[in-house]
């Protein structure tokens, strides 16, 4: 017996689009968190900061990534947890930019650029998730 072919329509279906946007967020976020946990000292040195904040952020990102993956798991992700993820992503992006602008993290220019770049990625995840949530 052969399995049915996946069509373009299947890939762009609202639930599939939203699930993929959430899962991409979960993978990138968890991966980033694991990297911070496993290599906090060299990353902190590269960014010109202390390693303790990276350890805290790493642990948070791994936990958050797991929560986002759980949100993505159902074939049709529920609206309220998805909205919570979107709002958390927007909040993270805004706080990251403000922290970079005001130098709250004490990073060097590379660390500041990384902070803004990851904020843009997180805002992009929120935008993709919003589109997926609003697709008819």
Coordinates of N, CA, C and O in Angstrom, one line a residue:
X1 N 0.8 -1.2 0.0 CA 0.0 0.0 0.0 C 0.9 1.2 0.0 O 1.9 1.3 0.7
X2 N 0.5 2.2 -0.8 CA 1.3 3.5 -0.8 C 0.6 4.5 0.0 O -0.7 4.5 0.1
X3 N 1.3 5.4 0.5 CA 0.7 6.5 1.3 C 0.4 7.7 0.3 O 1.0 7.8 -0.8
X4 N -0.6 8.4 0.6 CA -1.0 9.5 -0.3 C 0.1 10.6 -0.4 O 0.8 10.8 0.6
X5 N 0.2 11.2 -1.5 CA 1.2 12.2 -1.7 C 0.8 13.5 -1.0 O -0.3 13.8 -0.8
X6 N 1.8 14.2 -0.5 CA 1.6 15.5 0.2 C 1.6 16.5 -0.9 O 2.5 16.6 -1.7
X7 N 0.5 17.3 -0.9 CA 0.4 18.4 -1.9 C 0.7 19.7 -1.4 O 0.9 19.9 -0.1
X8 N 0.9 20.7 -2.3 CA 1.1 22.1 -1.8 C 0.0 22.6 -0.9 O 0.2 23.3 0.1
X9 N -1.2 22.1 -1.2 CA -2.4 22.6 -0.4 C -2.2 22.1 1.1 O -2.5 22.8 2.0
X10 N -1.7 20.8 1.2 CA -1.5 20.3 2.6 C -0.5 21.1 3.3 O -0.6 21.3 4.5
X11 N 0.6 21.5 2.7 CA 1.7 22.2 3.4 C 1.2 23.6 3.8 O 1.7 24.1 4.8
X12 N 0.4 24.2 3.0 CA 0.0 25.6 3.3 C -1.4 25.7 4.0 O -1.9 26.7 4.3
X13 N -1.9 24.5 4.4 CA -3.2 24.5 5.2 C -3.0 25.3 6.4 O -1.9 25.3 7.0
X14 N -4.0 26.0 6.9 CA -3.8 26.9 8.1 C -3.2 26.2 9.3 O -2.2 26.7 9.9
X15 N -3.7 25.0 9.7 CA -3.2 24.3 10.8 C -1.8 23.9 10.6 O -0.9 23.9 11.5
X16 N -1.4 23.4 9.4 CA -0.1 23.0 9.1 C 0.9 24.1 9.2 O 2.0 24.0 9.8
X17 N 0.5 25.3 8.6 CA 1.3 26.5 8.6 C 1.6 26.9 10.1 O 2.8 27.2 10.4
X18 N 0.6 27.0 10.9 CA 0.7 27.4 12.3 C 1.6 26.4 13.0 O 2.5 26.8 13.8
X19 N 1.3 25.1 12.8 CA 2.1 24.1 13.5 C 3.6 24.2 13.2 O 4.5 24.1 14.0
X20 N 3.9 24.4 11.9 CA 5.3 24.6 11.4 C 5.9 25.8 12.0 O 7.1 25.8 12.4
X21 N 5.2 26.9 12.1 CA 5.7 28.2 12.6 C 6.0 28.0 14.1 O 7.1 28.4 14.6
X22 N 5.1 27.3 14.8 CA 5.3 27.1 16.2 C 6.5 26.1 16.4 O 7.4 26.3 17.3
X23 N 6.6 25.1 15.7 CA 7.7 24.1 15.8 C 9.0 24.7 15.5 O 10.0 24.4 16.1
X24 N 9.1 25.5 14.4 CA 10.3 26.2 14.1 C 10.8 27.0 15.3 O 12.0 27.0 15.7
X25 N 9.9 27.8 15.9 CA 10.2 28.6 17.0 C 10.7 27.7 18.2 O 11.7 28.0 18.8
X26 N 10.0 26.6 18.4 CA 10.4 25.7 19.5 C 11.8 25.1 19.3 O 12.6 25.1 20.2
X27 N 12.1 24.7 18.1 CA 13.4 24.2 17.8 C 14.5 25.2 17.9 O 15.6 24.9 18.5
X28 N 14.3 26.4 17.3 CA 15.4 27.4 17.4 C 15.6 27.9 18.8 O 16.7 28.0 19.3
X29 N 14.5 28.1 19.5 CA 14.5 28.6 20.9 C 15.2 27.6 21.8 O 16.1 27.9 22.6
X30 N 14.8 26.3 21.7 CA 15.4 25.3 22.5 C 16.9 25.1 22.2 O 17.7 24.9 23.1
X31 N 17.2 25.1 20.9 CA 18.6 25.0 20.5 C 19.4 26.1 21.0 O 20.6 25.9 21.5
X32 N 18.9 27.3 20.9 CA 19.7 28.5 21.4 C 19.9 28.3 22.9 O 21.0 28.6 23.4
X33 N 18.8 27.9 23.6 CA 18.9 27.7 25.1 C 20.0 26.7 25.4 O 20.8 26.9 26.3
X34 N 20.0 25.5 24.7 CA 21.0 24.5 25.0 C 22.4 25.0 24.7 O 23.3 24.7 25.5
X35 N 22.5 25.8 23.7 CA 23.8 26.3 23.4 C 24.3 27.2 24.5 O 25.5 27.2 24.9
X36 N 23.4 28.1 25.0 CA 23.8 28.9 26.1 C 24.1 28.1 27.4 O 25.0 28.5 28.1
X37 N 23.4 27.0 27.6 CA 23.7 26.2 28.8 C 25.0 25.5 28.6 O 25.8 25.4 29.6
X38 N 25.3 24.9 27.5 CA 26.5 24.1 27.3 C 27.8 24.9 27.0 O 28.9 24.4 27.3
X39 N 27.6 26.1 26.5 CA 28.8 26.9 26.2 C 28.7 28.3 26.7 O 29.1 29.3 26.0
X40 N 28.2 28.5 27.9 CA 27.9 29.9 28.4 C 29.2 30.7 28.6 O 29.3 31.8 28.3
X41 N 30.3 30.0 29.0 CA 31.5 30.8 29.3 C 32.1 31.3 28.0 O 32.4 32.5 27.9
X42 N 32.3 30.5 26.9 CA 32.9 31.1 25.7 C 32.0 32.1 25.0 O 32.4 33.1 24.5
X43 N 30.7 31.8 25.1 CA 29.7 32.7 24.5 C 29.7 34.1 25.2 O 29.7 35.1 24.6
X44 N 29.7 34.0 26.5 CA 29.7 35.2 27.3 C 31.0 36.0 27.1 O 30.9 37.2 26.9
X45 N 32.1 35.4 27.0 CA 33.4 36.1 26.6 C 33.3 36.7 25.3 O 33.7 37.9 25.1
X46 N 32.7 36.0 24.3 CA 32.6 36.6 22.9 C 31.7 37.8 22.9 O 31.9 38.7 22.2
X47 N 30.6 37.7 23.7 CA 29.6 38.8 23.8 C 30.0 39.9 24.8 O 29.4 40.9 24.9
X48 N 31.1 39.7 25.5 CA 31.6 40.7 26.5 C 30.7 40.8 27.7 O 30.5 41.9 28.2
X49 N 30.2 39.7 28.2 CA 29.3 39.8 29.4 C 29.6 38.6 30.3 O 30.5 37.8 30.1
X50 N 29.0 38.6 31.5 CA 29.1 37.5 32.4 C 28.4 36.3 32.0 O 27.4 36.4 31.2
X51 N 28.8 35.1 32.4 CA 28.1 33.9 31.9 C 26.8 33.6 32.7 O 25.9 32.9 32.2
X52 N 26.7 34.1 33.9 CA 25.5 33.8 34.7 C 24.2 34.1 34.0 O 23.2 33.3 33.9
X53 N 24.0 35.3 33.4 CA 22.8 35.7 32.7 C 22.5 34.7 31.5 O 21.4 34.3 31.3
X54 N 23.6 34.2 30.8 CA 23.4 33.3 29.8 C 22.9 31.9 30.3 O 22.0 31.3 29.6
X55 N 23.3 31.5 31.4 CA 22.8 30.3 32.0 C 21.3 30.4 32.4 O 20.6 29.5 32.1
X56 N 21.0 31.5 32.9 CA 19.6 31.7 33.3 C 18.7 31.8 32.0 O 17.7 31.1 32.0
X57 N 19.1 32.6 31.1 CA 18.4 32.7 29.8 C 18.3 31.3 29.1 O 17.3 30.9 28.6
X58 N 19.4 30.6 29.1 CA 19.5 29.3 28.5 C 18.4 28.3 29.1 O 17.7 27.7 28.4
X59 N 18.4 28.3 30.4 CA 17.4 27.4 31.1 C 16.0 27.9 30.7 O 15.1 27.0 30.5
X60 N 15.7 29.2 30.7 CA 14.4 29.7 30.4 C 14.1 29.3 29.0 O 12.9 28.9 28.7
X61 N 15.0 29.5 28.0 CA 14.7 29.2 26.6 C 14.4 27.7 26.4 O 13.5 27.4 25.6
X62 N 15.1 26.8 27.0 CA 14.8 25.4 26.9 C 13.4 25.1 27.4 O 12.6 24.4 26.7
X63 N 13.0 25.6 28.6 CA 11.7 25.4 29.1 C 10.6 26.0 28.2 O 9.6 25.4 27.9
X64 N 10.9 27.2 27.7 CA 9.9 27.9 26.8 C 9.8 27.1 25.5 O 8.7 27.0 25.0
X65 N 10.9 26.7 25.0 CA 10.9 25.9 23.7 C 10.0 24.7 23.9 O 9.3 24.3 23.0
X66 N 10.1 24.0 25.0 CA 9.3 22.8 25.3 C 7.8 23.2 25.3 O 7.0 22.5 24.8
X67 N 7.5 24.3 26.0 CA 6.1 24.8 26.0 C 5.6 25.1 24.6 O 4.5 24.8 24.3
X68 N 6.4 25.7 23.8 CA 6.0 26.0 22.4 C 5.8 24.8 21.6 O 4.8 24.6 20.9
X69 N 6.7 23.8 21.8 CA 6.5 22.5 21.1 C 5.2 21.8 21.5 O 4.5 21.2 20.7
X70 N 4.9 21.9 22.8 CA 3.6 21.3 23.3 C 2.4 22.1 22.7 O 1.4 21.4 22.3
X71 N 2.5 23.4 22.5 CA 1.5 24.1 21.8 C 1.3 23.7 20.4 O 0.2 23.6 19.9
X72 N 2.4 23.3 19.7 CA 2.4 22.9 18.3 C 1.9 21.5 18.1 O 1.6 21.1 17.0
X73 N 1.9 20.7 19.1 CA 1.7 19.3 19.0 C 0.3 18.9 18.4 O 0.2 18.0 17.5
X74 N -0.8 19.5 18.9 CA -2.1 19.1 18.3 C -2.2 19.4 16.8 O -1.6 20.3 16.3
X75 N -3.0 18.6 16.1 CA -3.1 18.8 14.6 C -3.7 20.2 14.3 O -3.4 20.8 13.3
X76 N -4.5 20.8 15.3 CA -5.0 22.1 15.2 C -4.6 22.8 16.5 O -5.3 22.7 17.5
X77 N -3.5 23.6 16.5 CA -3.1 24.2 17.8 C -4.2 25.1 18.3 O -4.9 25.8 17.5
X78 N -4.4 25.0 19.6 CA -5.5 25.8 20.2 C -5.2 27.3 20.2 O -4.0 27.7 20.3
X79 N -6.2 28.2 20.0 CA -5.9 29.6 19.8 C -5.3 30.3 21.0 O -4.4 31.1 20.9
X80 N -5.8 30.0 22.3 CA -5.3 30.8 23.4 C -3.9 30.5 23.7 O -3.1 31.4 24.0
X81 N -3.4 29.2 23.7 CA -1.9 29.0 23.9 C -1.1 29.6 22.8 O 0.0 30.1 23.1
X82 N -1.6 29.6 21.6 CA -0.9 30.2 20.5 C -0.8 31.7 20.7 O 0.3 32.3 20.5
X83 N -1.9 32.3 21.1 CA -1.8 33.8 21.4 C -0.8 34.1 22.5 O -0.1 35.1 22.5
X84 N -0.8 33.2 23.5 CA 0.2 33.4 24.6 C 1.6 33.3 24.1 O 2.5 34.2 24.5
X85 N 1.9 32.4 23.2 CA 3.2 32.3 22.6 C 3.5 33.6 21.8 O 4.6 34.1 21.9
X86 N 2.6 34.0 21.0 CA 2.8 35.2 20.2 C 3.1 36.4 21.1 O 4.0 37.2 20.8
X87 N 2.3 36.6 22.1 CA 2.5 37.7 23.0 C 3.8 37.6 23.8 O 4.5 38.6 23.9
X88 N 4.2 36.4 24.2 CA 5.5 36.2 24.8 C 6.6 36.6 23.9 O 7.6 37.2 24.3
X89 N 6.5 36.2 22.6 CA 7.5 36.5 21.6 C 7.6 38.0 21.4 O 8.7 38.5 21.3
X90 N 6.5 38.6 21.3 CA 6.5 40.1 21.1 C 7.2 40.8 22.3 O 8.0 41.7 22.1
X91 N 6.8 40.3 23.5 CA 7.4 40.9 24.7 C 8.9 40.7 24.8 O 9.6 41.6 25.1
X92 N 9.3 39.5 24.4 CA 10.7 39.1 24.4 C 11.5 40.0 23.5 O 12.6 40.6 23.8
X93 N 10.9 40.2 22.3 CA 11.6 41.0 21.2 C 11.7 42.5 21.7 O 12.8 43.1 21.6
X94 N 10.6 43.0 22.3 CA 10.7 44.4 22.7 C 11.7 44.6 23.9 O 12.4 45.5 23.9
X95 N 11.6 43.7 24.8 CA 12.5 43.8 26.0 C 14.0 43.7 25.5 O 14.9 44.4 26.0
X96 N 14.2 42.8 24.6 CA 15.6 42.6 24.0 C 16.1 43.9 23.4 O 17.3 44.3 23.6
X97 N 15.3 44.5 22.6 CA 15.7 45.7 21.9 C 16.0 46.8 22.9 O 17.0 47.5 22.9
X98 N 15.1 47.0 23.9 CA 15.2 48.0 24.9 C 16.5 47.7 25.7 O 17.3 48.6 26.0
X99 N 16.7 46.4 26.1 CA 18.0 46.1 26.8 C 19.2 46.4 26.0 O 20.2 46.9 26.6
X100 N 19.1 46.2 24.7 CA 20.3 46.5 23.9 C 20.5 48.0 23.8 O 21.7 48.5 23.9
X101 N 19.5 48.7 23.6 CA 19.6 50.2 23.5 C 20.1 50.8 24.7 O 21.0 51.7 24.7
X102 N 19.7 50.4 25.9 CA 20.1 51.0 27.2 C 21.3 50.3 27.8 O 21.7 50.7 28.9
X103 N 21.8 49.3 27.1 CA 23.0 48.6 27.6 C 22.8 47.8 28.9 O 23.8 47.6 29.6
X104 N 21.6 47.3 29.1 CA 21.4 46.6 30.4 C 22.1 45.3 30.5 O 22.3 44.8 31.6
X105 N 22.5 44.7 29.4 CA 23.2 43.4 29.5 C 24.7 43.6 29.6 O 25.4 42.6 29.8
X106 N 25.2 44.8 29.4 CA 26.7 45.0 29.5 C 27.5 44.3 28.4 O 28.6 43.9 28.7
X107 N 26.9 44.1 27.3 CA 27.6 43.4 26.2 C 28.4 44.4 25.4 O 28.2 45.6 25.4
X108 N 29.4 43.8 24.6 CA 30.2 44.5 23.7 C 29.3 44.7 22.4 O 28.2 44.3 22.3
X109 N 29.8 45.4 21.4 CA 29.0 45.6 20.2 C 28.5 44.3 19.5 O 27.4 44.3 19.0
X110 N 29.3 43.3 19.6 CA 28.9 42.0 19.0 C 27.7 41.4 19.8 O 26.7 41.0 19.2
X111 N 27.8 41.5 21.1 CA 26.7 41.0 21.9 C 25.4 41.8 21.7 O 24.3 41.3 21.7
X112 N 25.6 43.1 21.6 CA 24.5 44.0 21.4 C 23.8 43.7 20.0 O 22.6 43.6 19.9
X113 N 24.6 43.5 19.0 CA 24.1 43.2 17.7 C 23.4 41.8 17.7 O 22.3 41.7 17.1
X114 N 23.9 40.9 18.5 CA 23.3 39.6 18.6 C 21.9 39.7 19.3 O 20.9 39.1 18.9
X115 N 21.9 40.5 20.3 CA 20.6 40.7 21.1 C 19.6 41.3 20.1 O 18.4 40.8 20.1
X116 N 19.9 42.3 19.3 CA 18.9 42.9 18.4 C 18.6 41.8 17.3 O 17.4 41.7 16.9
X117 N 19.6 41.1 16.8 CA 19.3 40.1 15.7 C 18.3 39.0 16.2 O 17.4 38.7 15.5
X118 N 18.6 38.5 17.4 CA 17.7 37.5 18.0 C 16.3 38.1 18.2 O 15.3 37.4 18.1
X119 N 16.2 39.3 18.6 CA 14.9 40.0 18.8 C 14.1 40.0 17.5 O 12.9 39.8 17.4
X120 N 14.9 40.3 16.4 CA 14.2 40.3 15.1 C 13.7 38.9 14.7 O 12.6 38.8 14.1
X121 N 14.5 37.9 15.0 CA 14.1 36.5 14.7 C 12.8 36.1 15.5 O 11.9 35.6 15.0
X122 N 12.8 36.5 16.8 CA 11.7 36.2 17.6 C 10.4 37.0 17.2 O 9.3 36.4 17.1
X123 N 10.6 38.2 16.8 CA 9.5 39.0 16.2 C 9.0 38.3 14.9 O 7.8 38.3 14.7
X124 N 9.9 37.8 14.1 CA 9.5 37.1 12.9 C 8.7 35.8 13.2 O 7.7 35.6 12.5
X125 N 9.1 35.1 14.3 CA 8.3 33.9 14.7 C 6.9 34.4 15.1 O 5.9 33.8 14.7
X126 N 6.8 35.5 15.8 CA 5.5 36.0 16.3 C 4.6 36.4 15.0 O 3.4 36.0 15.0
X127 N 5.2 37.0 14.0 CA 4.5 37.4 12.8 C 4.0 36.1 12.1 O 2.8 36.1 11.6
X128 N 4.9 35.1 11.9 CA 4.5 33.9 11.3 C 3.3 33.2 12.0 O 2.4 32.7 11.4
X129 N 3.4 33.2 13.3 CA 2.4 32.5 14.1 C 1.1 33.3 14.1 O 0.0 32.7 14.0
X130 N 1.2 34.6 14.0 CA 0.0 35.4 13.9 C -0.7 35.1 12.6 O -1.9 35.0 12.5
X131 N 0.1 35.1 11.5 CA -0.5 34.8 10.2 C -1.2 33.4 10.2 O -2.3 33.2 9.7
X132 N -0.5 32.4 10.8 CA -1.0 31.1 10.9 C -2.3 31.0 11.7 O -3.2 30.3 11.4
X133 N -2.3 31.8 12.8 CA -3.5 31.8 13.6 C -4.7 32.5 12.9 O -5.8 32.0 13.1
X134 N -4.4 33.4 12.1 CA -5.5 34.2 11.4 C -5.9 33.6 10.1 O -6.9 34.0 9.5
X135 N -5.2 32.6 9.6 CA -5.6 32.0 8.3 C -6.9 31.3 8.4 O -7.2 30.7 9.4
X136 N -7.8 31.5 7.4 CA -9.1 30.9 7.5 C -9.1 29.4 7.5 O -8.3 28.8 7.0

